[in-house]
CSV table of C-alpha atoms and ligand atoms in Angstrom, one decimal:
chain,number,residue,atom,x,y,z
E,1,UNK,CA,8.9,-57.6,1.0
E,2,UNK,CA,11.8,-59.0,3.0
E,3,UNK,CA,13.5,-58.0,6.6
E,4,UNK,CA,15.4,-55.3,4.6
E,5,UNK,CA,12.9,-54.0,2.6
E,6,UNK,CA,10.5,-53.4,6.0
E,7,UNK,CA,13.8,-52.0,8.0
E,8,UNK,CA,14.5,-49.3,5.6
E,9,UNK,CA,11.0,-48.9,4.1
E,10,UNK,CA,12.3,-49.4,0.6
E,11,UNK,CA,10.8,-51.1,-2.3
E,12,UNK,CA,13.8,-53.4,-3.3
E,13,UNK,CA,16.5,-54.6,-1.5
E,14,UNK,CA,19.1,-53.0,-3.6
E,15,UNK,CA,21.7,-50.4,-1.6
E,16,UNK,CA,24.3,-48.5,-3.8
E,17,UNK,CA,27.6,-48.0,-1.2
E,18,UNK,CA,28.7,-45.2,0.0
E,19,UNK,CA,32.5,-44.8,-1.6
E,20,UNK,CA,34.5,-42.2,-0.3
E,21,UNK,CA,35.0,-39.6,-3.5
E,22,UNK,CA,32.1,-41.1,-5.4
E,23,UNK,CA,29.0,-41.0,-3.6
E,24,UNK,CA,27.4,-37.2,-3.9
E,25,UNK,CA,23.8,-36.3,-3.0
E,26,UNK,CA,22.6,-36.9,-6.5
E,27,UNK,CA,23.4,-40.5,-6.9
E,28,UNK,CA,21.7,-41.1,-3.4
E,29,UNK,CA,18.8,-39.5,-4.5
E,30,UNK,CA,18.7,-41.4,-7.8
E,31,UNK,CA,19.1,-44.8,-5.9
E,32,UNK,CA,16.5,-44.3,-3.5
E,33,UNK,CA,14.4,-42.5,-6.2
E,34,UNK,CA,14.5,-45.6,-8.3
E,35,UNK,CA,13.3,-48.2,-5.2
E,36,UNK,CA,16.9,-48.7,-3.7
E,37,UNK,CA,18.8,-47.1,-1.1
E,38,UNK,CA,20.6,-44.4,-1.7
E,39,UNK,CA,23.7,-43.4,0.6
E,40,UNK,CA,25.8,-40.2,0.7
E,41,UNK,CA,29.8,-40.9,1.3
E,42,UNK,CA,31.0,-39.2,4.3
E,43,UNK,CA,34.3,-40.4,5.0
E,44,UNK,CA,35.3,-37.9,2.1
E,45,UNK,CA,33.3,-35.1,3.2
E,46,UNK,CA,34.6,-32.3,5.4
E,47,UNK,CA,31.3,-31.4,8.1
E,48,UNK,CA,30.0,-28.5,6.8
E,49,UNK,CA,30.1,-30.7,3.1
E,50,UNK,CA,28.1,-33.3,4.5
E,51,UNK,CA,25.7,-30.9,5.8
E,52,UNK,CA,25.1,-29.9,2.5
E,53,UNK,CA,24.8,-33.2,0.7
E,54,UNK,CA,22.2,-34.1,3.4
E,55,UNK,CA,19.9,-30.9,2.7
E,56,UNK,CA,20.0,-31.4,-1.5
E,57,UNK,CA,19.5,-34.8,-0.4
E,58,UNK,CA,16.3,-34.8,1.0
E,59,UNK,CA,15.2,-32.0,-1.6
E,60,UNK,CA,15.6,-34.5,-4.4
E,61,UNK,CA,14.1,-37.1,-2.7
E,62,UNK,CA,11.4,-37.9,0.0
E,63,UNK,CA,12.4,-41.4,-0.1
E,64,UNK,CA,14.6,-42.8,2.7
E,65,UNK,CA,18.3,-42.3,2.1
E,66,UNK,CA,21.5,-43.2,4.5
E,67,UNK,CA,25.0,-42.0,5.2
E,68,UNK,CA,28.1,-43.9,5.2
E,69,UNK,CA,29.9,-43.3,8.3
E,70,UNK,CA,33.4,-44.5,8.5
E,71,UNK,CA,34.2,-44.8,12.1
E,72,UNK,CA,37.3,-43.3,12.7
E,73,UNK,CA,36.5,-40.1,10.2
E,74,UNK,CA,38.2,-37.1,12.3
E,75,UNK,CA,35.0,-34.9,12.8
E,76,UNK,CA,33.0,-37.7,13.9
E,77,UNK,CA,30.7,-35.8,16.4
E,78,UNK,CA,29.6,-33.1,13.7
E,79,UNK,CA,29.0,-35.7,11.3
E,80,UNK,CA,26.9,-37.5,13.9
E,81,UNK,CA,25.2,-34.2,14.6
E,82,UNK,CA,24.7,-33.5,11.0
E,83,UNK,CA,22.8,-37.0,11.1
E,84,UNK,CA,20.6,-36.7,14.1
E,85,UNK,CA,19.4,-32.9,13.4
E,86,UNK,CA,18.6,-34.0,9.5
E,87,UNK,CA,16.4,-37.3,10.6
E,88,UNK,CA,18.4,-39.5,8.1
E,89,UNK,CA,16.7,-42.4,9.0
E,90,UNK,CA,19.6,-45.0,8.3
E,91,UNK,CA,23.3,-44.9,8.9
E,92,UNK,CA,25.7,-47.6,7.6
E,93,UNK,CA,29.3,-48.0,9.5
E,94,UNK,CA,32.3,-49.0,8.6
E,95,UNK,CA,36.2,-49.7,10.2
E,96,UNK,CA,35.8,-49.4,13.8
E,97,UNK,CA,34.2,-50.5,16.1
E,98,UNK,CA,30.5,-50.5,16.5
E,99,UNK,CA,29.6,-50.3,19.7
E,100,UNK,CA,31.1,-46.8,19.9
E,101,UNK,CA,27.7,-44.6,17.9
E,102,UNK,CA,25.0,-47.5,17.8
E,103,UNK,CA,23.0,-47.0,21.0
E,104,UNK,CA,23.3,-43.2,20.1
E,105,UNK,CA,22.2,-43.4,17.1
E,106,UNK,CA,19.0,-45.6,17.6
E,107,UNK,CA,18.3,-43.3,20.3
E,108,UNK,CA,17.0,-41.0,17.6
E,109,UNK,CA,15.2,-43.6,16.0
E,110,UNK,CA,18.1,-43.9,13.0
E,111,UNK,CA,19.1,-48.1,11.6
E,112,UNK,CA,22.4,-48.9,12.4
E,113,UNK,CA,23.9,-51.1,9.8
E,114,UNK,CA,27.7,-52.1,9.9
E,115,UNK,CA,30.2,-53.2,7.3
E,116,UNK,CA,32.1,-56.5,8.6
E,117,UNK,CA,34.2,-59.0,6.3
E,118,UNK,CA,34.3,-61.6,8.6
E,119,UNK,CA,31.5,-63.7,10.1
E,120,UNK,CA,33.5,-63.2,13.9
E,121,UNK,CA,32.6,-59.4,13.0
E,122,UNK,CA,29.5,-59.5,12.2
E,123,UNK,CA,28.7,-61.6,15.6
E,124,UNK,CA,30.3,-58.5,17.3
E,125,UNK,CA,28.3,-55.8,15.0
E,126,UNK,CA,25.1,-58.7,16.2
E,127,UNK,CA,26.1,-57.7,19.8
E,128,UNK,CA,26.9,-54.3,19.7
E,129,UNK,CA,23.1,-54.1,18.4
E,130,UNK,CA,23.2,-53.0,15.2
E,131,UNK,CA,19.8,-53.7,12.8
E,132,UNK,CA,21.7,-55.7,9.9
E,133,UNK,CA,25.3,-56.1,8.6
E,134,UNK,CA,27.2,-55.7,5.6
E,135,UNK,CA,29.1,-58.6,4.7
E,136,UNK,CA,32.0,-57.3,2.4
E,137,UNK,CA,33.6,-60.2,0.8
E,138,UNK,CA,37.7,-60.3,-0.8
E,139,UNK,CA,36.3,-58.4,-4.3
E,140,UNK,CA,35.0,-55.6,-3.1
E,141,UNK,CA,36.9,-52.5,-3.6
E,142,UNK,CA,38.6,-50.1,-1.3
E,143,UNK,CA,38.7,-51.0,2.2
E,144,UNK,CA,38.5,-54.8,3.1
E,145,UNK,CA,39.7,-57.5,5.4
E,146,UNK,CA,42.8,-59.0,6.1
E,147,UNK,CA,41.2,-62.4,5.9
E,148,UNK,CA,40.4,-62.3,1.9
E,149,UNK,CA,37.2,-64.4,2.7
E,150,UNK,CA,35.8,-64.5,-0.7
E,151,UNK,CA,31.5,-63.5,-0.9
E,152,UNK,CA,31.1,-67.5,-1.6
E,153,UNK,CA,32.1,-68.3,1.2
E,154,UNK,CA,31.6,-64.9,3.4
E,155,UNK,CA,28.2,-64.5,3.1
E,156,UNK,CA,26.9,-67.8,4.3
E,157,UNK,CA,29.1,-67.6,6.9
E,158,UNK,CA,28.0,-64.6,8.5
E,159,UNK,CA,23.8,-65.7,7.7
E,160,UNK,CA,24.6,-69.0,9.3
E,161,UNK,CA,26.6,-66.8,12.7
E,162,UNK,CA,24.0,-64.3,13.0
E,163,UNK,CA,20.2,-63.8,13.6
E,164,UNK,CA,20.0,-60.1,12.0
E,165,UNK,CA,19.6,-59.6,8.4
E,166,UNK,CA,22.7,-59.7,6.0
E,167,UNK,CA,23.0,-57.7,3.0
E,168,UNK,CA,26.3,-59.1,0.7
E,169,UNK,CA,28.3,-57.3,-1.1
E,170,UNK,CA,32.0,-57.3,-2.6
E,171,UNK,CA,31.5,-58.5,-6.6
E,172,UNK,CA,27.6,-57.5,-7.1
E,173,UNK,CA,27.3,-55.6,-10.1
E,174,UNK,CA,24.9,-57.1,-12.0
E,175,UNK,CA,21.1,-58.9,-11.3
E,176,UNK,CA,22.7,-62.7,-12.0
E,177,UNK,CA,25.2,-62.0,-9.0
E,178,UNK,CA,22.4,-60.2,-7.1
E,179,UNK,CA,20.0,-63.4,-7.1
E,180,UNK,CA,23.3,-65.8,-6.5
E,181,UNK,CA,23.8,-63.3,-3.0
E,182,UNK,CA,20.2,-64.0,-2.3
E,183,UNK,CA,21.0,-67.9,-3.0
E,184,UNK,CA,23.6,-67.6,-0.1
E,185,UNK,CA,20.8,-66.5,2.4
E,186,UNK,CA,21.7,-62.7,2.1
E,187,UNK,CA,18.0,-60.4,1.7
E,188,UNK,CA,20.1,-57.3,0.0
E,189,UNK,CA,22.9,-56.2,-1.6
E,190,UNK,CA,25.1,-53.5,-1.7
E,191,UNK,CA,26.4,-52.3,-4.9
E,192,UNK,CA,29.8,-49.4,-5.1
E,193,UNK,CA,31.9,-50.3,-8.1
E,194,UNK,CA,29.0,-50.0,-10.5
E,195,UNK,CA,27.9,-47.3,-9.1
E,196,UNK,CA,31.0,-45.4,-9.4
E,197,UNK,CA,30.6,-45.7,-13.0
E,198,UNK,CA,27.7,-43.4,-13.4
E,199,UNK,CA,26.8,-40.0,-14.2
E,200,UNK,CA,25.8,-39.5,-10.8
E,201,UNK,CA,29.0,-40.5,-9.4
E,202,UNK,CA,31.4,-37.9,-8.3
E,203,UNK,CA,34.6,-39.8,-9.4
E,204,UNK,CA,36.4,-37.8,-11.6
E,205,UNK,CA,35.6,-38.7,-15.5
E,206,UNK,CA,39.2,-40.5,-15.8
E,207,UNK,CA,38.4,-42.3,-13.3
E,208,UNK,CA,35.5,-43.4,-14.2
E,209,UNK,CA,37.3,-44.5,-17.5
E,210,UNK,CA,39.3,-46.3,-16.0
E,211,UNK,CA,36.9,-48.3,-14.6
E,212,UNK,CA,35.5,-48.9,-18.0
E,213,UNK,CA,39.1,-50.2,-19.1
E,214,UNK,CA,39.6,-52.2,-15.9
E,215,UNK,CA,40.0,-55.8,-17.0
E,216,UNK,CA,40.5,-59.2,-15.3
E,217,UNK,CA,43.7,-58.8,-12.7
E,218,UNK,CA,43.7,-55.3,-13.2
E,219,UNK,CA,43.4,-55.1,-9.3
E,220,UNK,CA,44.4,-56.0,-5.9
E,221,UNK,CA,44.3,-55.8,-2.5
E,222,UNK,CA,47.2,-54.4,-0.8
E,223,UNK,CA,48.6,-52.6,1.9
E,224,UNK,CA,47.7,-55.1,4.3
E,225,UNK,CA,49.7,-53.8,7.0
E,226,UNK,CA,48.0,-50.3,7.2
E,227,UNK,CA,44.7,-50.5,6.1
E,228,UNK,CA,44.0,-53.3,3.5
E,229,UNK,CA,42.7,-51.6,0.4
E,230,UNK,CA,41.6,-53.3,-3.1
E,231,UNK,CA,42.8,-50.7,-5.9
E,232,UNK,CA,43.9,-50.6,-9.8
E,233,UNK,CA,47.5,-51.7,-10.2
E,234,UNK,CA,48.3,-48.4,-11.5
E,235,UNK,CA,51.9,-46.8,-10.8
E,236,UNK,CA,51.3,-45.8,-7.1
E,237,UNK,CA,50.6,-49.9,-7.1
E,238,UNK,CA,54.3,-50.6,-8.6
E,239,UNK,CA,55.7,-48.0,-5.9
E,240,UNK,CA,54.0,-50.2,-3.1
E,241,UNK,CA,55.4,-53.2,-4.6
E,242,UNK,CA,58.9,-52.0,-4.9
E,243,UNK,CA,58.8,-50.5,-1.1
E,244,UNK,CA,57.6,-54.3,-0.2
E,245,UNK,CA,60.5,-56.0,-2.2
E,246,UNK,CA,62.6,-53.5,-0.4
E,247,UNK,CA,61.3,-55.0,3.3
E,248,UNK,CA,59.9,-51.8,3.5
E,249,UNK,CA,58.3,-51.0,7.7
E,250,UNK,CA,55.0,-49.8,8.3
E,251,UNK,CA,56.6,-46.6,8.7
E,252,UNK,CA,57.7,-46.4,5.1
E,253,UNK,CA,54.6,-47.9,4.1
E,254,UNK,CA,52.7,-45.3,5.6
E,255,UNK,CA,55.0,-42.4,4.3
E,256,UNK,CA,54.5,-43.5,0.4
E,257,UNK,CA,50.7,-43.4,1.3
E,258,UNK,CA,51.5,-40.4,2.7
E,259,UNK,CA,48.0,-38.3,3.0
E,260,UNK,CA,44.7,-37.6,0.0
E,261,UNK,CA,46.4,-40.4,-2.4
E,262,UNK,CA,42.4,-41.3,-2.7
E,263,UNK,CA,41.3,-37.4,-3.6
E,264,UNK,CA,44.2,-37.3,-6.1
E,265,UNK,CA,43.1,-40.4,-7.5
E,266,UNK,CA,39.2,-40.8,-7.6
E,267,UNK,CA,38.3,-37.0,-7.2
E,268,UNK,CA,41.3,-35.3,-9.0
E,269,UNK,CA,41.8,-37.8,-11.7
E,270,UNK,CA,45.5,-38.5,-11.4
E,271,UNK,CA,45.6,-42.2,-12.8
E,272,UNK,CA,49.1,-42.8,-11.6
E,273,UNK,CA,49.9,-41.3,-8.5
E,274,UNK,CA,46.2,-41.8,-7.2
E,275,UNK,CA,45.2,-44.6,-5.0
E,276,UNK,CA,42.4,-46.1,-7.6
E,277,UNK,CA,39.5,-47.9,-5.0
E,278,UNK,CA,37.1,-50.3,-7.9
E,279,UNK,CA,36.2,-53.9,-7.1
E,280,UNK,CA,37.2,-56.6,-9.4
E,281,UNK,CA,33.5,-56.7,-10.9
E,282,UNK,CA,35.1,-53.0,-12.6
E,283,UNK,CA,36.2,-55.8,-15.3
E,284,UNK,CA,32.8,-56.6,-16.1
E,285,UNK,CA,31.8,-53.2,-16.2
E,286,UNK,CA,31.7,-51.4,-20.1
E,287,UNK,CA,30.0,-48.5,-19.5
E,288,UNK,CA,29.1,-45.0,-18.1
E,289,UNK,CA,25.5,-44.8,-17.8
E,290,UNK,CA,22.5,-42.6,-15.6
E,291,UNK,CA,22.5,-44.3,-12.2
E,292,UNK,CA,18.7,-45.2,-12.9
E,293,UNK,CA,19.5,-47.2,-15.8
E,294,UNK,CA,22.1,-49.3,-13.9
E,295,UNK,CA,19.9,-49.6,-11.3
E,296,UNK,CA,16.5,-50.9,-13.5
E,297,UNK,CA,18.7,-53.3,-15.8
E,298,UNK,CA,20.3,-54.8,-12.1
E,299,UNK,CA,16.5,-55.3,-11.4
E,300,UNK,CA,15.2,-57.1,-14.9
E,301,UNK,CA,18.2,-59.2,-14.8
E,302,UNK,CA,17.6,-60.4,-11.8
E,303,UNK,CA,13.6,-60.7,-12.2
E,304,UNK,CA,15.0,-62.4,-15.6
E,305,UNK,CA,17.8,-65.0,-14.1
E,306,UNK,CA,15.0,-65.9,-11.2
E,307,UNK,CA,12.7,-67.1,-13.8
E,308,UNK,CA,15.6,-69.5,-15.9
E,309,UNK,CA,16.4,-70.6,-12.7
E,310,UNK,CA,13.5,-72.2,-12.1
E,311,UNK,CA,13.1,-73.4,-16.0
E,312,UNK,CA,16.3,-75.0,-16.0
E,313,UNK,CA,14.5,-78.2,-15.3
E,314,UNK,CA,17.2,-79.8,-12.8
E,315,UNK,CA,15.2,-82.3,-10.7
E,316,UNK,CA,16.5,-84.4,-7.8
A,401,LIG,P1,43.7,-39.5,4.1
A,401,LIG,O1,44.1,-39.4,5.5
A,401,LIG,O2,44.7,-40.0,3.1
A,401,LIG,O3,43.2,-38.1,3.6
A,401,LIG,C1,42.1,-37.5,4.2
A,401,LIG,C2,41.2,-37.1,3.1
A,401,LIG,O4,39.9,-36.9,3.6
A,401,LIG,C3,41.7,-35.8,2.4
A,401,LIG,O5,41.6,-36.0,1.0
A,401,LIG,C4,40.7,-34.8,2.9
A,401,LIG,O6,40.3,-33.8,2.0
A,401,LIG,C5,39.5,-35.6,3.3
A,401,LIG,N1,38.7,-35.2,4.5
A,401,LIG,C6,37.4,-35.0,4.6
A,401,LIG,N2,37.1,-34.6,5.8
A,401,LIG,C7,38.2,-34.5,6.5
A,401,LIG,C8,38.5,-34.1,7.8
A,401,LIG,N3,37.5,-33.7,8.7
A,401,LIG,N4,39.8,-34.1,8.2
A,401,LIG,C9,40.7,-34.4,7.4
A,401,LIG,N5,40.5,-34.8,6.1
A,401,LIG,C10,39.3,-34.8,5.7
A,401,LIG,O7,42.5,-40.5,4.1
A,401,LIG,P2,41.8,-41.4,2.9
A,401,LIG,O8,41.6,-40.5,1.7
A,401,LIG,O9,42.4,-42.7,2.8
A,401,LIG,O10,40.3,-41.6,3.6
A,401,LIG,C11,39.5,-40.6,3.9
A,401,LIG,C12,38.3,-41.1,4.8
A,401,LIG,O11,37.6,-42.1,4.1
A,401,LIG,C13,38.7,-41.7,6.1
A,401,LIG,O12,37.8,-41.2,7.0
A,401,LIG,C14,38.6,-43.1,5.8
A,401,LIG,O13,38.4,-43.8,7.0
A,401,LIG,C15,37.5,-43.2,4.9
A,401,LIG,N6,37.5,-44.4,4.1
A,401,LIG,C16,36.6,-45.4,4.4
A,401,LIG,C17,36.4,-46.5,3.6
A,401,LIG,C18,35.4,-47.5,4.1
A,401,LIG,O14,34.7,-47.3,5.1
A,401,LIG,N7,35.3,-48.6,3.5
A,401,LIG,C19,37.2,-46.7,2.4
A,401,LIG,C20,38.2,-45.7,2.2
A,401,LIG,C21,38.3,-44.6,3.0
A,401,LIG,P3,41.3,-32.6,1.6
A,401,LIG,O15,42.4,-33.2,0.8
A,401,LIG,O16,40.4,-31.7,0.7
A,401,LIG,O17,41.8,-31.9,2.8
């Protein structure tokens, strides 16, 4: 048992992300089914969608579960509805600000935990009085910070700047790199990219290929000046670079995004007009497998990497 484990009532402190386009009721339910917490993906999910998810959600499970709330979705206040009417006993925000749904939330007895990427952010999440933060280091996929703060270097950061628990993620795919966040003082992770990969996961099937195929430098994090985003350098990529060696403005940057390049991507399976969100750990990640068994290996690896630790025989 750890501070996470008690604030969620979970049996290990392993939490699969909620990725727009990827996280569906079923892979929640498998997650928390296995010991872990499961979140539904929201900021993909039209209202009366996530209403849905919710219900099949706690039909497959009767283990706590949370939903991803990015905080600048459109239909905030039905999602928010959605949440308080359902119980869902855990929410997890992400880009904006949270003292805007916090104290509302807790209100109805729901854990608030926010994303940050910097240790200055997760001082203000501290403040706004969330129950824990998400410290999202430089490899993590999709949204990210401007500041490329690796996980190294993030996650001891923001344990050291704050009295609330952290849970690390951005490169976690695997029980070696679970026990290293631990190391840095974080008591959970949260794991997307490897999660996207399964059968559970709503990405598209080419999509989740292509996650297979990713290898070393196969991604990057881009559009800084919108909305910094870590994708696959796939041809929408080479468009943003050539409207960048063209001095292209905001403007034009934001036009090329234009709207759904995610959907088309992730959901629809277009590999190179769709924006591709996987974390640089997709390189280290060879197959397609039931979220369970991703999920039980991430444990024994971790059990198994704990125990050579200590057997390595390094004395002082
Ligand atoms: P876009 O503006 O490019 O497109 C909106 C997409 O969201 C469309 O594909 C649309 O589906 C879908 N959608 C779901 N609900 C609504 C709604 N109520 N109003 C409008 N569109 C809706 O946005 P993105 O695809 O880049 O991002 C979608 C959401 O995911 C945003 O809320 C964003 O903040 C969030 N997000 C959060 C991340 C994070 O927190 N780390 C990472 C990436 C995205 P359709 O095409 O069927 O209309």
């Amino acid at each position: 048992m750890n501070r996470i484990t008690e604030l969620f009532n979970i049996q290990y402190p392993i939490i699969q992300a909620g990725m727009i386009w990827c996280s569906p009721w079923q892979l929640a339910a498998a997650v928390s089914n296995a010991g872990g917490l499961g979140i539904i993906g929201s900021g993909s999910m039209y209202p009366e969608i996530l209403r849905e998810h919710v219900e099949k959600c706690k039909v497959a499970t009767d283990k706590p579960f949370a939903v991803n709330l990015p905080l600048l979705y459109p239909n905030i206040e039905e999602h928010v509805q959605t949440i308080i009417e359902y119980n869902v006993p855990v929410v997890f925000t992400s880009a904006g600000n949270p003292k805007t749904w916090t104290k509302k939330l807790q209100e109805h007895g729901i854990k608030v935990v926010h994303v940050v990427s910097s240790a200055k952010f997760a001082m203000k999440a501290e403040a706004a009085g969330c129950d824990a933060v998400v410290a999202e280091g430089f490899e993590a996929g999709g949204h990210n910070g401007r500041e490329e703060t690796t996980s190294l270097v993030l996650i001891p950061h923001a344990v050291e700047s704050v009295q609330i628990p952290v849970i690390a993620a951005g490169g976690i795919g695997s029980g070696k790199a679970m026990l290293a966040a631990m190391a840095l003082g974080a008591e959970g992770v949260q794991i997307g990219s490897r999660f996207a990969a399964t059968q559970e996961s709503s990405a598209h099937e080419s999509f989740k290929q292509a996650i297979v195929e990713a290898k070393e430098g196969d991604t990057e994090l881009t559009l800084k000046e919108l909305v910094p985003v870590r994708l696959i350098k796939n041809t929408f990529y080479q468009q943003v670079q050539s409207a960048y060696n063209n001095n292209a403005t905001n403007e034009e940057l934001a036009e090329l995004l234009g709207r759904g390049r995610a959907k088309k991507g992730m959901f629809e399976g277009d590999l190179e007009e769709g924006e591709l969100e996987i974390g640089q750990v997709a390189a280290m990640i060879n197959d397609v497998k039931p979220a369970t068994e991703v999920f039980n290996d991430i444990l024994s690896e971790f059990k198994e990497a704990k125990a050579q630790l200590s057997s390595n025989n390094f004395v002082f």
